Short mmCIF file of C-alpha atoms in Angstrom, two decimals:
data_model
loop_
_atom_site.label_atom_id
_atom_site.label_comp_id
_atom_site.label_asym_id
_atom_site.label_seq_id
_atom_site.Cartn_x
_atom_site.Cartn_y
_atom_site.Cartn_z
CA MET A 1 59.37 225.73 57.17
CA PHE A 2 57.49 225.49 60.46
CA LEU A 3 57.17 229.29 60.46
CA THR A 4 55.73 229.18 56.94
CA ILE A 5 53.16 226.52 57.83
CA HIS A 6 52.21 228.33 61.01
CA ARG A 7 51.81 231.65 59.19
CA THR A 8 49.96 230.29 56.20
CA PHE A 9 47.59 228.32 58.41
CA LYS A 10 46.82 231.44 60.42
CA GLU A 11 46.31 233.24 57.13
CA ALA A 12 43.86 230.59 55.97
CA PHE A 13 41.87 230.87 59.16
CA LYS A 14 41.69 234.65 58.89
CA ASN A 15 40.68 234.42 55.23
CA PHE A 16 37.95 232.05 56.22
CA THR A 17 36.49 234.26 58.93
CA ARG A 18 36.97 237.59 57.18
CA ASN A 19 35.30 236.44 53.96
CA GLY A 20 32.26 235.40 55.98
CA TRP A 21 29.58 235.22 53.32
CA LEU A 22 31.73 233.68 50.66
CA SER A 23 32.94 231.04 53.10
CA ILE A 24 29.36 230.25 54.08
CA ALA A 25 28.32 229.98 50.43
CA THR A 26 31.22 227.69 49.58
CA VAL A 27 30.67 225.51 52.62
CA SER A 28 26.94 225.27 51.82
CA ILE A 29 27.57 224.12 48.27
CA LEU A 30 30.21 221.68 49.36
CA THR A 31 27.94 220.40 52.14
CA MET A 32 25.09 219.82 49.70
CA SER A 33 27.36 217.94 47.33
CA LEU A 34 28.74 215.76 50.07
CA PHE A 35 25.23 215.20 51.40
CA VAL A 36 23.94 214.05 47.99
CA ILE A 37 26.89 211.71 47.59
CA SER A 38 26.54 210.27 51.08
CA VAL A 39 22.78 209.81 50.70
CA PHE A 40 23.49 207.87 47.55
CA PHE A 41 26.04 205.80 49.42
CA VAL A 42 23.74 205.01 52.36
CA VAL A 43 20.70 204.28 50.20
CA THR A 44 22.72 201.97 47.96
CA LEU A 45 23.88 200.05 51.00
CA ALA A 46 20.34 199.90 52.39
CA VAL A 47 18.82 198.68 49.12
CA ASP A 48 21.60 196.13 48.86
CA ASN A 49 20.82 194.96 52.39
CA VAL A 50 17.14 194.54 51.61
CA LEU A 51 17.84 192.77 48.34
CA ASN A 52 20.30 190.43 50.02
CA GLY A 53 17.69 189.72 52.68
CA VAL A 54 15.09 188.84 50.09
CA GLN A 55 17.57 186.76 48.13
CA GLU A 56 18.41 184.91 51.32
CA LYS A 57 14.76 183.86 51.62
CA VAL A 58 14.54 182.49 48.09
CA ASN A 59 15.17 178.74 47.79
CA VAL A 60 14.06 175.57 46.08
CA SER A 61 12.30 173.03 48.33
CA ILE A 62 12.31 169.40 47.29
CA TYR A 63 9.55 167.40 49.00
CA PHE A 64 9.99 163.63 49.17
CA LYS A 65 7.26 161.05 49.06
CA PRO A 66 6.28 159.82 52.58
CA ASP A 67 7.84 156.37 52.12
CA VAL A 68 11.32 157.51 51.12
CA SER A 69 13.91 156.56 53.70
CA GLU A 70 16.17 159.00 55.48
CA GLU A 71 19.26 157.26 53.97
CA LYS A 72 17.95 157.85 50.47
CA ILE A 73 17.35 161.53 51.18
CA ASP A 74 20.85 161.77 52.61
CA GLU A 75 22.25 160.37 49.33
CA VAL A 76 20.37 162.99 47.33
CA LYS A 77 21.60 165.67 49.72
CA SER A 78 25.26 164.76 49.24
CA ALA A 79 24.73 164.47 45.48
CA LEU A 80 23.32 168.02 45.39
CA GLU A 81 26.07 169.40 47.63
CA LYS A 82 28.65 168.50 44.97
CA PHE A 83 27.39 171.24 42.66
CA GLU A 84 29.45 174.37 42.99
CA GLU A 85 26.48 176.62 42.22
CA ILE A 86 24.72 175.34 45.34
CA LYS A 87 25.42 177.19 48.55
CA SER A 88 23.67 174.94 51.04
CA VAL A 89 21.33 171.98 51.28
CA ASP A 90 19.35 171.63 54.52
CA TYR A 91 17.41 168.54 55.53
CA ILE A 92 14.03 169.12 57.17
CA SER A 93 12.66 165.91 58.62
CA LYS A 94 8.91 165.23 58.91
CA GLU A 95 9.08 165.92 62.65
CA LYS A 96 10.97 169.17 62.16
CA ALA A 97 8.47 170.22 59.52
CA LEU A 98 5.57 169.57 61.90
CA GLU A 99 7.27 171.49 64.67
CA ASP A 100 7.85 174.48 62.37
CA PHE A 101 4.30 174.30 61.13
CA LYS A 102 2.90 174.32 64.66
CA ARG A 103 5.10 177.20 65.65
CA ASN A 104 4.17 179.25 62.58
CA ASN A 105 0.47 178.68 63.22
CA ALA A 106 0.51 178.94 67.01
CA THR A 107 -2.06 181.73 66.87
CA GLU A 108 -4.46 179.78 64.63
CA PRO A 109 -6.29 177.35 66.92
CA VAL A 110 -8.49 176.08 64.04
CA ILE A 111 -5.49 174.88 62.08
CA LEU A 112 -3.91 173.26 65.10
CA ALA A 113 -7.17 171.57 65.98
CA SER A 114 -7.56 170.16 62.47
CA LEU A 115 -3.98 168.89 62.67
CA ASP A 116 -4.90 166.97 65.82
CA GLU A 117 -7.98 165.64 64.00
CA ILE A 118 -5.77 163.99 61.35
CA GLY A 119 -3.89 162.17 64.07
CA GLU A 120 -0.72 161.49 62.11
CA ASN A 121 1.98 163.80 60.69
CA PRO A 122 0.73 164.87 57.25
CA LEU A 123 3.88 166.78 56.37
CA LEU A 124 6.67 165.61 54.08
CA ALA A 125 10.43 165.55 54.60
CA SER A 126 12.22 168.01 52.39
CA LEU A 127 15.58 169.35 51.29
CA ILE A 128 15.94 173.11 51.10
CA VAL A 129 18.40 174.13 48.43
CA LYS A 130 19.97 177.57 48.35
CA ALA A 131 22.09 178.81 45.47
CA TYR A 132 24.71 181.54 45.40
CA ASP A 133 23.00 183.17 42.45
CA VAL A 134 19.23 183.54 42.04
CA ASN A 135 19.63 182.92 38.30
CA LYS A 136 20.65 179.31 39.00
CA TYR A 137 17.36 178.13 40.58
CA GLN A 138 15.85 177.38 37.19
CA LEU A 139 18.76 175.06 36.36
CA ILE A 140 18.67 173.38 39.74
CA SER A 141 14.97 172.61 39.58
CA GLU A 142 15.31 171.27 36.03
CA TYR A 143 18.14 169.03 37.15
CA VAL A 144 16.17 167.71 40.10
CA GLU A 145 13.11 166.96 37.99
CA LYS A 146 15.18 164.90 35.51
CA ALA A 147 17.46 163.17 38.04
CA GLU A 148 17.33 159.40 38.65
CA PHE A 149 15.87 160.02 42.11
CA SER A 150 12.97 161.99 40.64
CA SER A 151 10.63 159.06 41.26
CA ASP A 152 11.10 159.58 45.02
CA ILE A 153 10.09 163.21 44.81
CA SER A 154 6.60 164.34 45.61
CA ARG A 155 7.01 167.87 44.28
CA VAL A 156 9.52 170.67 43.73
CA ASN A 157 8.18 174.05 44.70
CA TYR A 158 10.35 176.06 42.40
CA GLY A 159 7.43 176.62 40.10
CA LYS A 160 5.57 178.39 42.87
CA ASN A 161 8.49 180.72 43.55
CA LYS A 162 9.47 181.10 39.95
CA ASP A 163 7.58 184.34 39.37
CA ILE A 164 8.88 185.93 42.55
CA ILE A 165 12.41 184.88 41.73
CA ASP A 166 12.23 186.15 38.18
CA LYS A 167 10.72 189.47 39.26
CA LEU A 168 13.33 189.82 41.96
CA ASN A 169 16.09 189.18 39.46
CA GLY A 170 14.75 191.88 37.18
CA PHE A 171 14.28 194.29 40.08
CA ILE A 172 17.78 193.80 41.36
CA ALA A 173 19.33 194.38 37.95
CA VAL A 174 17.29 197.52 37.27
CA THR A 175 17.78 198.95 40.75
CA ARG A 176 21.54 198.56 40.52
CA LYS A 177 21.70 200.12 37.04
CA VAL A 178 19.47 203.06 37.92
CA GLY A 179 21.27 203.53 41.21
CA ILE A 180 24.68 203.60 39.64
CA GLY A 181 23.49 205.85 36.81
CA LEU A 182 21.72 208.40 39.01
CA GLY A 183 24.41 208.27 41.65
CA SER A 184 27.20 208.96 39.18
CA LEU A 185 25.21 211.77 37.58
CA PHE A 186 24.51 213.47 40.90
CA THR A 187 28.06 212.98 42.00
CA LEU A 188 29.39 214.50 38.81
CA ILE A 189 27.05 217.50 39.04
CA SER A 190 27.95 218.11 42.67
CA LEU A 191 31.64 217.87 41.91
CA LEU A 192 31.39 220.39 39.08
CA VAL A 193 29.32 222.83 41.14
CA THR A 194 31.69 222.63 44.08
CA PHE A 195 34.70 222.96 41.88
CA ASN A 196 33.25 226.09 40.36
CA ALA A 197 32.37 227.57 43.74
CA ILE A 198 35.96 227.18 44.82
CA ARG A 199 37.20 228.75 41.62
CA ILE A 200 34.98 231.76 42.27
CA THR A 201 36.35 232.03 45.79
CA ILE A 202 39.86 232.13 44.41
CA TYR A 203 38.84 234.59 41.71
CA THR A 204 37.82 237.12 44.35
CA HIS A 205 41.37 236.86 45.66
CA LYS A 206 42.85 237.68 42.26
CA SER A 207 44.15 241.14 43.11
CA GLU A 208 45.33 239.93 46.51
CA ILE A 209 47.40 237.25 44.84
CA GLU A 210 48.92 239.90 42.58
CA ILE A 211 49.86 242.00 45.62
CA MET A 212 51.31 239.00 47.42
CA ARG A 213 53.55 238.31 44.46
CA LEU A 214 54.62 241.95 44.35
CA VAL A 215 55.83 241.98 47.93
CA GLY A 216 57.91 238.88 47.20
CA ALA A 217 55.77 236.03 48.50
CA SER A 218 56.79 232.70 46.99
CA ASN A 219 54.14 230.71 45.14
CA MET A 220 54.18 228.22 47.98
CA PHE A 221 53.48 230.93 50.52
CA ILE A 222 50.56 232.20 48.46
CA ARG A 223 49.18 228.75 47.81
CA LEU A 224 49.30 227.21 51.27
CA PRO A 225 46.60 229.40 52.83
CA PHE A 226 44.22 228.51 50.01
CA ILE A 227 45.02 224.84 50.37
CA PHE A 228 44.45 224.97 54.12
CA GLU A 229 41.25 226.88 53.46
CA GLY A 230 40.16 224.07 51.15
CA VAL A 231 40.84 221.52 53.87
CA LEU A 232 38.93 223.67 56.34
CA TYR A 233 35.96 223.77 53.94
CA GLY A 234 36.18 220.00 53.60
CA ILE A 235 36.21 219.28 57.33
CA LEU A 236 33.40 221.70 58.10
CA SER A 237 31.21 220.53 55.21
CA GLY A 238 31.84 216.90 56.11
CA MET A 239 30.70 217.51 59.69
CA ILE A 240 27.59 219.45 58.66
CA SER A 241 26.68 216.86 56.05
CA MET A 242 26.99 214.05 58.62
CA LEU A 243 24.73 215.98 60.95
CA ILE A 244 22.10 216.59 58.26
CA LEU A 245 22.26 212.95 57.25
CA PHE A 246 21.75 211.84 60.85
CA THR A 247 18.78 214.18 61.28
CA SER A 248 17.19 213.07 58.01
CA ILE A 249 17.49 209.39 58.88
CA LYS A 250 16.03 210.06 62.34
CA LEU A 251 13.12 211.95 60.82
CA ILE A 252 12.41 209.28 58.22
CA ALA A 253 12.49 206.66 60.95
CA ILE A 254 9.93 208.65 62.94
CA TYR A 255 7.52 209.28 60.06
CA ALA A 256 7.90 206.08 58.08
CA PRO A 257 8.98 203.37 60.48
CA SER A 258 7.19 200.57 58.63
CA ILE A 259 9.26 200.60 55.45
CA SER A 260 11.83 197.85 55.74
CA LEU A 261 14.41 199.96 53.93
CA VAL A 262 14.21 202.65 56.58
CA SER A 263 14.95 200.40 59.51
CA SER A 264 18.32 199.48 58.05
CA LEU A 265 19.32 203.11 57.34
CA MET A 266 20.29 204.01 60.88
CA SER A 267 22.27 200.86 61.42
CA ILE A 268 24.10 201.49 58.15
CA TYR A 269 24.78 205.10 59.17
CA LEU A 270 26.13 204.09 62.54
CA GLY A 271 27.97 201.05 61.22
CA ASN A 272 29.75 203.11 58.56
CA PHE A 273 30.04 206.34 60.57
CA TRP A 274 33.80 206.73 60.38
CA ILE A 275 34.08 205.61 56.77
CA LEU A 276 31.33 208.06 55.80
CA PHE A 277 32.85 210.89 57.81
CA ALA A 278 36.43 210.31 56.69
CA GLY A 279 35.28 209.86 53.09
CA GLN A 280 33.39 213.13 53.09
CA VAL A 281 36.16 215.10 54.71
CA ALA A 282 38.69 213.60 52.33
CA LEU A 283 36.53 214.25 49.28
CA GLY A 284 35.70 217.77 50.45
CA SER A 285 39.31 218.65 51.13
CA LEU A 286 40.46 217.08 47.90
CA LEU A 287 37.95 219.16 45.95
CA GLY A 288 39.11 222.26 47.81
CA ILE A 289 42.73 221.55 47.10
CA ILE A 290 42.34 220.60 43.44
CA GLY A 291 39.94 223.48 42.82
CA SER A 292 42.25 226.06 44.33
CA PHE A 293 45.30 224.61 42.63
CA ILE A 294 43.79 224.86 39.18
CA ALA A 295 42.16 228.22 39.79
CA MET A 296 45.41 229.71 41.04
CA ARG A 297 47.56 228.51 38.18
CA LYS A 298 46.30 231.43 36.15
CA TYR A 299 47.26 234.07 38.68
CA LEU A 300 50.57 232.57 39.65
CA LYS A 301 51.72 232.23 36.06
CA VAL A 302 53.15 228.77 36.60
CA MET B 1 83.20 274.21 37.15
CA THR B 2 85.69 272.28 39.23
CA ILE B 3 83.11 271.74 41.94
CA LYS B 4 80.63 270.27 39.49
CA LYS B 5 83.27 267.94 38.13
CA ASN B 6 84.01 266.70 41.63
CA ILE B 7 80.37 265.93 42.15
CA ASN B 8 80.29 263.93 38.95
CA ILE B 9 83.29 261.88 40.01
CA GLU B 10 81.66 261.22 43.33
CA GLU B 11 78.43 260.16 41.64
CA GLU B 12 80.23 257.84 39.25
CA SER B 13 82.20 256.17 42.01
CA LYS B 14 78.93 255.00 43.53
CA LYS B 15 77.76 251.48 42.94
CA THR B 16 75.67 250.78 39.87
CA ILE B 17 72.30 249.37 40.90
CA LEU B 18 70.58 249.15 37.54
CA CYS B 19 72.05 248.85 34.09
CA PHE B 20 69.89 248.75 30.95
CA ASP B 21 72.01 247.62 28.04
CA GLY B 22 70.19 247.98 24.73
CA ILE B 23 66.88 246.90 26.27
CA CYS B 24 63.93 246.29 23.94
CA LYS B 25 60.47 245.16 24.89
CA VAL B 26 57.88 244.15 22.33
CA TYR B 27 54.50 242.93 23.56
CA LYS B 28 53.16 240.13 21.39
CA GLY B 29 51.81 241.45 18.12
CA ASP B 30 52.29 245.05 19.15
CA TYR B 31 54.64 247.97 18.46
CA PRO B 32 57.79 248.10 20.62
CA ALA B 33 57.04 249.49 24.09
CA LEU B 34 60.73 250.05 24.74
CA ASP B 35 63.32 250.50 22.04
CA ASP B 36 67.08 250.30 22.67
CA ILE B 37 67.16 251.70 26.19
CA ASN B 38 70.64 252.34 27.58
CA LEU B 39 70.60 253.58 31.11
CA VAL B 40 72.64 253.37 34.29
CA ILE B 41 71.16 254.13 37.71
CA ARG B 42 73.47 254.32 40.71
CA GLU B 43 73.01 253.89 44.40
CA GLY B 44 71.33 256.82 46.14
CA GLU B 45 69.89 258.43 43.00
CA PHE B 46 66.39 259.87 42.77
CA VAL B 47 65.34 259.40 39.15
CA SER B 48 62.11 260.82 37.77
CA ILE B 49 60.84 259.21 34.60
CA VAL B 50 58.44 261.39 32.65
CA GLY B 51 56.59 261.05 29.38
CA GLN B 52 53.11 260.72 27.99
CA SER B 53 50.87 257.74 28.54
CA GLY B 54 52.09 254.85 26.45
CA SER B 55 55.63 256.23 26.27
CA GLY B 56 56.96 253.15 28.06
CA LYS B 57 57.36 254.39 31.66
CA SER B 58 55.39 251.56 33.25
CA THR B 59 57.02 248.93 31.06
CA LEU B 60 60.44 250.20 32.09
CA LEU B 61 59.46 249.85 35.76
CA LYS B 62 57.89 246.42 35.21
CA LEU B 63 61.17 245.15 33.82
CA ILE B 64 62.88 246.25 37.02
CA TYR B 65 60.54 244.37 39.35
CA ALA B 66 60.45 241.51 36.83
CA GLU B 67 56.75 241.56 36.12
CA GLU B 68 57.80 241.52 32.47
CA SER B 69 61.02 240.39 30.89
CA ALA B 70 62.91 242.13 28.12
CA THR B 71 62.69 240.80 24.57
CA GLY B 72 66.12 242.18 23.69
CA GLY B 73 69.24 243.52 25.40
CA GLU B 74 70.47 242.84 28.91
CA LEU B 75 69.22 244.17 32.22
CA TYR B 76 71.39 243.99 35.35
CA PHE B 77 70.16 244.59 38.86
CA ASN B 78 72.90 244.76 41.47
CA ASP B 79 75.25 242.98 39.01
CA GLU B 80 72.79 240.17 38.43
CA LEU B 81 71.24 239.52 35.03
CA LEU B 82 67.46 239.86 35.27
CA ASN B 83 66.54 238.47 31.84
CA ASN B 84 64.73 235.17 32.29
CA LEU B 85 64.91 235.25 36.05
CA SER B 86 63.87 231.81 37.32
CA LYS B 87 60.50 231.35 39.04
CA ARG B 88 62.30 230.29 42.17
CA LYS B 89 64.47 233.41 42.33
CA LEU B 90 61.70 235.88 41.48
CA PRO B 91 60.29 236.27 45.05
CA TYR B 92 63.82 236.98 46.38
CA HIS B 93 64.36 239.61 43.73
CA ARG B 94 61.05 241.25 44.63
CA ARG B 95 62.11 241.48 48.27
CA SER B 96 65.06 243.69 47.34
CA ILE B 97 62.72 246.16 45.64
CA GLY B 98 59.91 248.19 47.16
CA THR B 99 56.98 249.04 44.92
CA VAL B 100 54.41 251.83 45.25
CA PHE B 101 51.51 252.21 42.83
CA GLN B 102 48.82 254.70 41.89
CA ASP B 103 46.10 252.33 43.21
CA PHE B 104 48.04 251.58 46.44
CA LYS B 105 47.56 247.80 46.11
CA LEU B 106 46.89 247.18 49.78
CA LEU B 107 45.32 243.95 50.98
CA PRO B 108 41.76 245.04 51.81
CA LYS B 109 41.12 242.42 54.48
CA LYS B 110 44.23 243.26 56.44
CA ASN B 111 44.69 246.26 58.69
CA VAL B 112 47.57 248.73 58.39
CA TYR B 113 49.86 246.77 60.68
CA GLU B 114 49.10 243.46 58.96
CA ASN B 115 49.62 244.90 55.50
CA VAL B 116 53.12 246.01 56.40
CA ALA B 117 53.85 242.88 58.45
CA TYR B 118 52.80 240.64 55.54
CA ALA B 119 55.79 241.78 53.47
CA LEU B 120 58.05 240.58 56.27
CA GLU B 121 56.12 237.38 56.96
CA VAL B 122 56.54 236.17 53.39
CA SER B 123 60.32 236.45 53.70
CA GLY B 124 60.34 234.33 56.84
CA VAL B 125 61.35 237.15 59.20
CA LEU B 126 60.99 236.16 62.84
CA GLN B 127 57.93 237.33 64.74
CA GLU B 128 59.97 239.33 67.26
CA GLU B 129 61.56 241.34 64.47
CA ILE B 130 58.21 241.99 62.85
CA VAL B 131 56.75 243.21 66.13
CA SER B 132 59.60 245.67 66.59
CA ASP B 133 60.14 246.75 62.95
CA VAL B 134 56.60 247.42 61.75
CA PRO B 135 55.70 250.10 64.34
CA GLN B 136 59.04 251.83 63.65
CA ILE B 137 58.34 252.03 59.93
CA LEU B 138 54.76 253.20 60.55
CA ASP B 139 56.20 255.88 62.78
CA ILE B 140 58.44 257.09 59.93
CA VAL B 141 55.45 257.51 57.59
CA GLY B 142 53.40 259.05 60.41
CA LEU B 143 50.74 256.38 60.80
CA SER B 144 51.51 254.87 64.20
CA GLU B 145 48.13 256.10 65.43
CA LYS B 146 46.23 254.20 62.73
CA MET B 147 47.89 250.82 62.97
CA ARG B 148 44.62 248.90 63.54
CA LYS B 149 42.60 250.66 60.82
CA TYR B 150 41.65 248.91 57.60
CA PRO B 151 42.50 250.44 54.19
CA HIS B 152 38.92 251.53 53.53
CA GLN B 153 38.97 253.57 56.73
CA LEU B 154 41.93 255.66 55.50
CA SER B 155 42.26 258.60 53.11
CA GLY B 156 44.06 258.11 49.79
CA GLY B 157 47.18 259.85 51.11
CA GLU B 158 47.21 257.65 54.19
CA GLN B 159 46.77 254.49 52.12
CA GLN B 160 49.71 255.50 49.98
CA LYS B 161 51.77 256.03 53.12
CA VAL B 162 50.92 252.47 54.17
CA ALA B 163 52.08 251.28 50.76
CA ILE B 164 55.33 253.20 51.19
CA ALA B 165 55.80 251.74 54.66
CA ARG B 166 55.28 248.27 53.21
CA ALA B 167 57.77 249.00 50.40
CA LEU B 168 60.27 250.25 52.93
CA VAL B 169 60.02 247.61 55.62
CA HIS B 170 62.41 245.17 53.89
CA ALA B 171 65.05 247.90 53.71
CA PRO B 172 65.12 247.48 49.90
CA MET B 173 67.89 248.81 47.66
CA VAL B 174 65.40 250.50 45.35
CA ILE B 175 61.94 251.95 45.71
CA ILE B 176 59.89 252.04 42.53
CA ALA B 177 56.97 254.44 42.51
CA ASP B 178 54.65 254.27 39.51
CA GLU B 179 52.48 257.41 39.51
CA PRO B 180 52.24 257.33 43.30
CA THR B 181 50.37 260.63 43.41
CA GLY B 182 48.00 259.90 40.51
CA ASN B 183 44.98 259.46 42.76
CA LEU B 184 45.83 262.06 45.38
CA ASP B 185 44.99 265.72 46.01
CA PRO B 186 47.87 268.23 45.76
CA LYS B 187 48.44 268.40 49.51
CA SER B 188 48.68 264.62 49.94
CA SER B 189 50.80 264.41 46.77
CA LEU B 190 53.28 266.80 48.27
CA GLU B 191 53.41 264.80 51.49
CA ILE B 192 54.06 261.58 49.58
CA ILE B 193 56.85 263.16 47.55
CA GLU B 194 58.44 264.63 50.65
CA LEU B 195 58.32 261.20 52.21
CA LEU B 196 60.02 259.66 49.16
CA MET B 197 62.68 262.39 49.28
CA LYS B 198 63.26 261.72 52.96
CA ILE B 199 63.66 258.00 52.23
CA ASN B 200 66.08 258.84 49.42
CA SER B 201 68.11 261.09 51.70
CA LEU B 202 68.58 258.09 54.00
CA GLY B 203 70.29 256.26 51.11
CA THR B 204 67.60 254.31 49.26
CA THR B 205 67.49 254.72 45.49
CA VAL B 206 64.13 255.99 44.29
CA ILE B 207 62.75 255.62 40.76
CA LEU B 208 59.62 257.65 40.21
CA ALA B 209 57.37 257.63 37.16
CA SER B 210 55.08 260.63 37.01
CA HIS B 211 52.93 262.86 34.83
CA ASP B 212 52.83 265.55 37.44
CA LYS B 213 54.93 268.57 36.58
CA ASP B 214 54.77 270.08 40.08
CA ILE B 215 55.95 266.88 41.65
CA VAL B 216 58.91 266.44 39.32
CA ASP B 217 59.89 270.10 39.73
CA LYS B 218 59.67 269.77 43.47
CA VAL B 219 62.07 266.83 43.46
CA ASN B 220 64.47 268.68 41.18
CA ARG B 221 66.78 265.74 40.53
CA ARG B 222 67.66 263.56 37.53
CA VAL B 223 64.87 263.54 34.93
CA ILE B 224 64.54 261.01 32.10
CA ARG B 225 61.95 261.67 29.42
CA LEU B 226 60.61 258.78 27.37
CA ASP B 227 58.82 259.10 24.08
CA ASN B 228 57.60 256.14 22.03
CA GLY B 229 59.78 253.78 24.01
CA LYS B 230 62.98 255.80 23.55
CA ILE B 231 64.92 257.99 25.95
CA ILE B 232 64.84 261.46 24.44
CA VAL B 233 66.17 263.46 27.40
CA ASP B 234 68.32 262.44 30.37
CA CYS B 235 69.43 265.37 32.46
CA ALA B 236 71.20 265.08 35.76
CA LYS B 237 69.33 267.86 37.53
CA GLY B 238 66.18 268.98 35.82
CA LYS B 239 62.69 270.30 35.77
CA TYR B 240 59.74 268.70 34.04
CA LYS B 241 59.51 271.43 31.39
CA ASN B 242 63.08 271.72 30.18
CA SER B 243 63.62 267.97 30.20
#
């Protein structure tokens, strides 16, 4: 058994090097397929990252009238926290609000000066409500506006964010649908092309397979070199595809550093390096193995 | 007369290698390629099978190396029934038969040494044996000088010698040669036939299918003539013409 594996592996390696051009063609096609699939994977993750980031920033702020006591606000806070749709409720006191305001406008001396002019803290205490799902903000703001504590509320800023939130919701839904649709289409096309390339490779070995059978090679002995060759294609294509992907991300980062999507690409690439690499090698090898298995059935009469 | 009888007794005491018992072969939707073939071939024989194209020569040989299976009758090889040979047993059967074809059927990406060695590698022969056996066989066919050449660098006659070396390297019981000289010039043809005769004289049974009158006459051994899938002549020591 060890002898068979040793011999068939050697055979696969020789096949690979002696069929130079065909091997290069097959590896190129497989590389392109893997590249397309991995680009889809990385971009999906990047878009998801950006969308999550934006979603993170969306919230409903409830501003209380200046005379409402801290205890009262605390009651409202714990009332809101009971809803399972609500992820978090953060209390921003007047003082905290002023501090944030000053920090955010540190470079605007006019604003700071006018703040001093007023003399007292003009800002309101607020509760910042975040939901798990952007679709729920509408409900939350409606609830707040009708609640018994609504008389203590100065304003709810959901209305201001409503458009952004609605647009974002639409964008997320469309992006995911288009992404999944295009991704699956490209993946399918790449798989079919690769599969065919491997079938052609086997086809050129048709008469060789016939000869191998004539000299008494078992089907296993004939098959193993092709299977190893498929694995070899997979490993090589996976490595090349990873390299191209790395180069492309580097180049994009150099020429378009300002796009927020781009900045997350490299960290996604590095963060998922092994998953990406292993996935590509596995997919490449699997395609090689399945392709050669099916293509050979015909010539092995099994 | 008495001498001839003695020879016959001696021949018949030899082991039967192949026995065709009422063999028929019908390809799907076609006329019968072989029709009720009854034939016994013994160890050490050199049998020439002659007949026109389509007379069934190749089909007869294909049944022996189990590329096809009979649709009727029984075929025994070395006392084993070949009809419906299992997929698992087929490679082992092939290793007890050497095959030589008109188009040589060499692996184009392997050199002479590797082509011959491959036949041993597939049967799991140890590397040391391969290293010692292959050059010996190549020496017998006169190609030790060209061990590292690839098939396309050889003449037709030389390629056929490689094929014979490959057929021989297992030490098979039978060598089957299907028009081995079909693509060769007369000089190379003669060399190939002399090689087959030499192999036969060392004890291996040879079954040769040929169109070539000169070749069959040169061999001057048992001749079987097929016509429309039937044996019409089987003479123990014959020429192409009078068969």
